[in-house]
XYZ file of N, CA and C in Angstrom:
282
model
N 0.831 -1.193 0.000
C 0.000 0.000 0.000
C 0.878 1.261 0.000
N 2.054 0.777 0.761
C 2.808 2.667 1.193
C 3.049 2.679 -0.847
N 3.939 1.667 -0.971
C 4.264 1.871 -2.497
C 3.293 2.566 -3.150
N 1.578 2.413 -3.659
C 1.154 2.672 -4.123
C 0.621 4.174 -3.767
N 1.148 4.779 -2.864
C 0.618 6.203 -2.269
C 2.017 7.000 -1.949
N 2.872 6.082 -2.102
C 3.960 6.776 -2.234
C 4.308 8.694 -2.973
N 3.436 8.669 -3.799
C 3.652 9.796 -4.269
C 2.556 11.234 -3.663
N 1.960 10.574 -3.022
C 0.709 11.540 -2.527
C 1.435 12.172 -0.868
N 2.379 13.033 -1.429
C 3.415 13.766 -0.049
C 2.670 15.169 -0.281
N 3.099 15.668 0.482
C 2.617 17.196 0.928
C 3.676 18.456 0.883
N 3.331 19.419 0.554
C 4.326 20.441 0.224
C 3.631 20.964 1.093
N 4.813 21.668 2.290
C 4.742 22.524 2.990
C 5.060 24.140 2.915
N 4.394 24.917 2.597
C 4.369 26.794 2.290
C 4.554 27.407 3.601
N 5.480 27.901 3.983
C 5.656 28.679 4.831
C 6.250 29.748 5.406
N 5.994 31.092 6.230
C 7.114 31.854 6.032
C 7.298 32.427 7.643
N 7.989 33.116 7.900
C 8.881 33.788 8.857
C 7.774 35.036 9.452
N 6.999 34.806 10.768
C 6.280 35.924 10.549
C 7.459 37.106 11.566
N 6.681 38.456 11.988
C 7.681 39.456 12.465
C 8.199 39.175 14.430
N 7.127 37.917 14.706
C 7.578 37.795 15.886
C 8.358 36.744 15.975
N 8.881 36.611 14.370
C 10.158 35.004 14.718
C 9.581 33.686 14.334
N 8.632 33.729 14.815
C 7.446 32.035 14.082
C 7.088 31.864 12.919
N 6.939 30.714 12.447
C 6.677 30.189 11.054
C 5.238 29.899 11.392
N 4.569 30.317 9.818
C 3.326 30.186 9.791
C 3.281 29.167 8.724
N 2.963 28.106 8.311
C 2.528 27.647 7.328
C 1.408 26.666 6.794
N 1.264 26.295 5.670
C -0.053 25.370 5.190
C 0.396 24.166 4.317
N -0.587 23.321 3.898
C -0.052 22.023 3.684
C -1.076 22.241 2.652
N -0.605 22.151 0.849
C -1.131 22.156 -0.324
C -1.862 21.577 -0.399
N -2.083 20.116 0.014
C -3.207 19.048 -0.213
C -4.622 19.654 0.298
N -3.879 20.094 1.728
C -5.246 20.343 2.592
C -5.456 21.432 3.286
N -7.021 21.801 3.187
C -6.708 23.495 3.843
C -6.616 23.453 5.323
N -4.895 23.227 5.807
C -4.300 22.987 7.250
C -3.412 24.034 6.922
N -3.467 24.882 8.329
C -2.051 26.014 8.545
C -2.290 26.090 9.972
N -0.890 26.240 10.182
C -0.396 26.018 11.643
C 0.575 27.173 12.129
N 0.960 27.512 13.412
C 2.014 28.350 13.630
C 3.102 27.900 14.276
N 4.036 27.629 14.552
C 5.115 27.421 15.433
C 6.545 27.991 15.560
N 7.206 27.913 16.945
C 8.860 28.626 16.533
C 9.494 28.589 15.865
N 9.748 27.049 15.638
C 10.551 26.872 14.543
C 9.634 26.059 13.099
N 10.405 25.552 12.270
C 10.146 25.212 11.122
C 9.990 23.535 11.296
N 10.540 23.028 11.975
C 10.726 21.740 12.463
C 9.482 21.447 13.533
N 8.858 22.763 14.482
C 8.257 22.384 15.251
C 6.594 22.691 14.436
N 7.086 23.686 13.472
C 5.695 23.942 12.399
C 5.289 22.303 11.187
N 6.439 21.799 11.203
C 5.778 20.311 10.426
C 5.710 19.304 11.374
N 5.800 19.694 12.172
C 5.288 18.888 13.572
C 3.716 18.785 13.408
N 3.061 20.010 13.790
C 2.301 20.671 14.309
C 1.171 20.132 12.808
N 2.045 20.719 11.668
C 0.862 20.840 10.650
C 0.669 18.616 10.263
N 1.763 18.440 10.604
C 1.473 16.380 10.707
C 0.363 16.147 11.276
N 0.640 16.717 12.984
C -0.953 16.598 14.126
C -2.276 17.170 13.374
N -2.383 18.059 12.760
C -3.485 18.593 12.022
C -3.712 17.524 10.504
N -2.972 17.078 10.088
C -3.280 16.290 9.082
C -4.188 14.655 9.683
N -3.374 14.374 10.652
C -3.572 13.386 11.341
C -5.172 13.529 11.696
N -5.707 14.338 12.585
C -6.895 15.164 12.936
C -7.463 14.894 11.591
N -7.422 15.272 10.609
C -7.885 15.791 9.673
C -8.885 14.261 9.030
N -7.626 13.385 8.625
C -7.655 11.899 7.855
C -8.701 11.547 8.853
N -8.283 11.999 10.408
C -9.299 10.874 10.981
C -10.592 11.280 10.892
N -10.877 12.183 10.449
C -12.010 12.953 10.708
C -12.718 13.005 9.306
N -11.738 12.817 8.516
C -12.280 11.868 6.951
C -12.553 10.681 6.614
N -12.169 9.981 7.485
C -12.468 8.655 7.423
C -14.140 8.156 8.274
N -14.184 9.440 9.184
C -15.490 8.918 9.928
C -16.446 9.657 9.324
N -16.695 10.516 8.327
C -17.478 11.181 7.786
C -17.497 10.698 6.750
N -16.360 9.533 5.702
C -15.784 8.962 4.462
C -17.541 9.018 3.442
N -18.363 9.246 3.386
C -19.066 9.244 2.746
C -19.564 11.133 2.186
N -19.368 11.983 3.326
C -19.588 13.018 3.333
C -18.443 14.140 2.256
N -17.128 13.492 2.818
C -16.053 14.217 2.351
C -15.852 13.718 0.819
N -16.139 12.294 0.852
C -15.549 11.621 -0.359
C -16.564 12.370 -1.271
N -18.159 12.596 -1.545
C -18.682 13.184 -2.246
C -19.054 14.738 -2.669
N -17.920 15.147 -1.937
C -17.817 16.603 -2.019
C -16.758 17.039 -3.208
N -17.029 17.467 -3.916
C -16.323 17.550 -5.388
C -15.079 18.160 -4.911
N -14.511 19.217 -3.889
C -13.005 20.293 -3.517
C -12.756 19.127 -2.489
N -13.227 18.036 -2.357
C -12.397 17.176 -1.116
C -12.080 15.778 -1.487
N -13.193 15.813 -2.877
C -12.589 13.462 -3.203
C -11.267 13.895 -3.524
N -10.260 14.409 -3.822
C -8.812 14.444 -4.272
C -8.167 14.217 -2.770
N -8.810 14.513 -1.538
C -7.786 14.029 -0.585
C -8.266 12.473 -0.134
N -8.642 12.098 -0.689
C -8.756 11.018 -0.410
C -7.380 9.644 -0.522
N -6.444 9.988 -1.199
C -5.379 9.154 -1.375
C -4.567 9.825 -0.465
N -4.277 11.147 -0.344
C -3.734 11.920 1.361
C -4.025 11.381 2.676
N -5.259 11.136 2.357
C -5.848 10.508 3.899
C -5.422 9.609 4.292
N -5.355 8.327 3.336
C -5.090 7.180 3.082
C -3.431 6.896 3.639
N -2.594 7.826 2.658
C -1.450 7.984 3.236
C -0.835 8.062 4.376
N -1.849 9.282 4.956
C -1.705 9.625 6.522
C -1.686 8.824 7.000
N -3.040 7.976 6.913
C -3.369 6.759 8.342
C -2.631 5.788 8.322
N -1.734 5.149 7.354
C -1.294 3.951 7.424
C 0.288 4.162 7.731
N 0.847 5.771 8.254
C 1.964 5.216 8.812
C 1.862 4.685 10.461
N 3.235 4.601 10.592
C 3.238 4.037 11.956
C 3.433 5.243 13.400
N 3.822 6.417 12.992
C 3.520 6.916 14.139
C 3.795 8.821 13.042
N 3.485 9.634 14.295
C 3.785 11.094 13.517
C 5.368 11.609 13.126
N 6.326 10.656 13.051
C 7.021 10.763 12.294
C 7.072 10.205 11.402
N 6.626 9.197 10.474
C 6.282 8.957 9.577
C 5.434 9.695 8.883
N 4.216 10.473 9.161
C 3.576 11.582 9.029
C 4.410 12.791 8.680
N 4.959 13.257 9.365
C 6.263 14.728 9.299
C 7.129 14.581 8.129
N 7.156 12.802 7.745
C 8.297 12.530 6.763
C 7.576 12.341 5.218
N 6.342 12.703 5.282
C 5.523 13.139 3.997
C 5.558 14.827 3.777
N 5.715 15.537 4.580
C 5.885 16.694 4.413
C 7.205 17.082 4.160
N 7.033 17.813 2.657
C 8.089 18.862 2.109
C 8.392 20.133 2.246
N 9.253 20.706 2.856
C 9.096 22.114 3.352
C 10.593 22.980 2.580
């Protein structure tokens, strides 16, 4: 399965706001997060993805037929089947 979803990673957008913290969002999904660093911001935006899948999977009929959301459906998929939130963090490109 990872093989076949292998390519469904996440680009992470983010920038430097004026009090020092990174703000950023995750392309797949409309997730944005804030944190100190950049390391602790794909932390943060993993936990929100995580949140997210699970919360697609229990609605999976609702989200899947929503025309701006069946495309995360192989994201979701991705998400849930690693083994912990670093495996998660290690789909995100920043």
């Amino acid at each position: 399965m990872r093989f076949l979803l292998s390519g469904y990673r996440f680009k992470v957008e983010y920038q430097q706001e004026d009090d020092g913290t990174f703000t950023g969002t995750l392309d797949a999904f409309d997730i944005a997060a804030n944190a100190p660093t950049v390391e602790e911001l794909k932390r943060e935006l993993a936990k929100e993805a995580v949140e997210y899948a699970n919360e697609y999977m229990e609605e999976f009929q609702l989200y899947f037929n929503v025309p701006n959301r069946k495309h995360h459906a192989p994201y979701v998929l991705n998400v849930l089947i690693q083994d912990d939130l670093a495996g998660v963090v290690g789909l995100l490109d920043a």
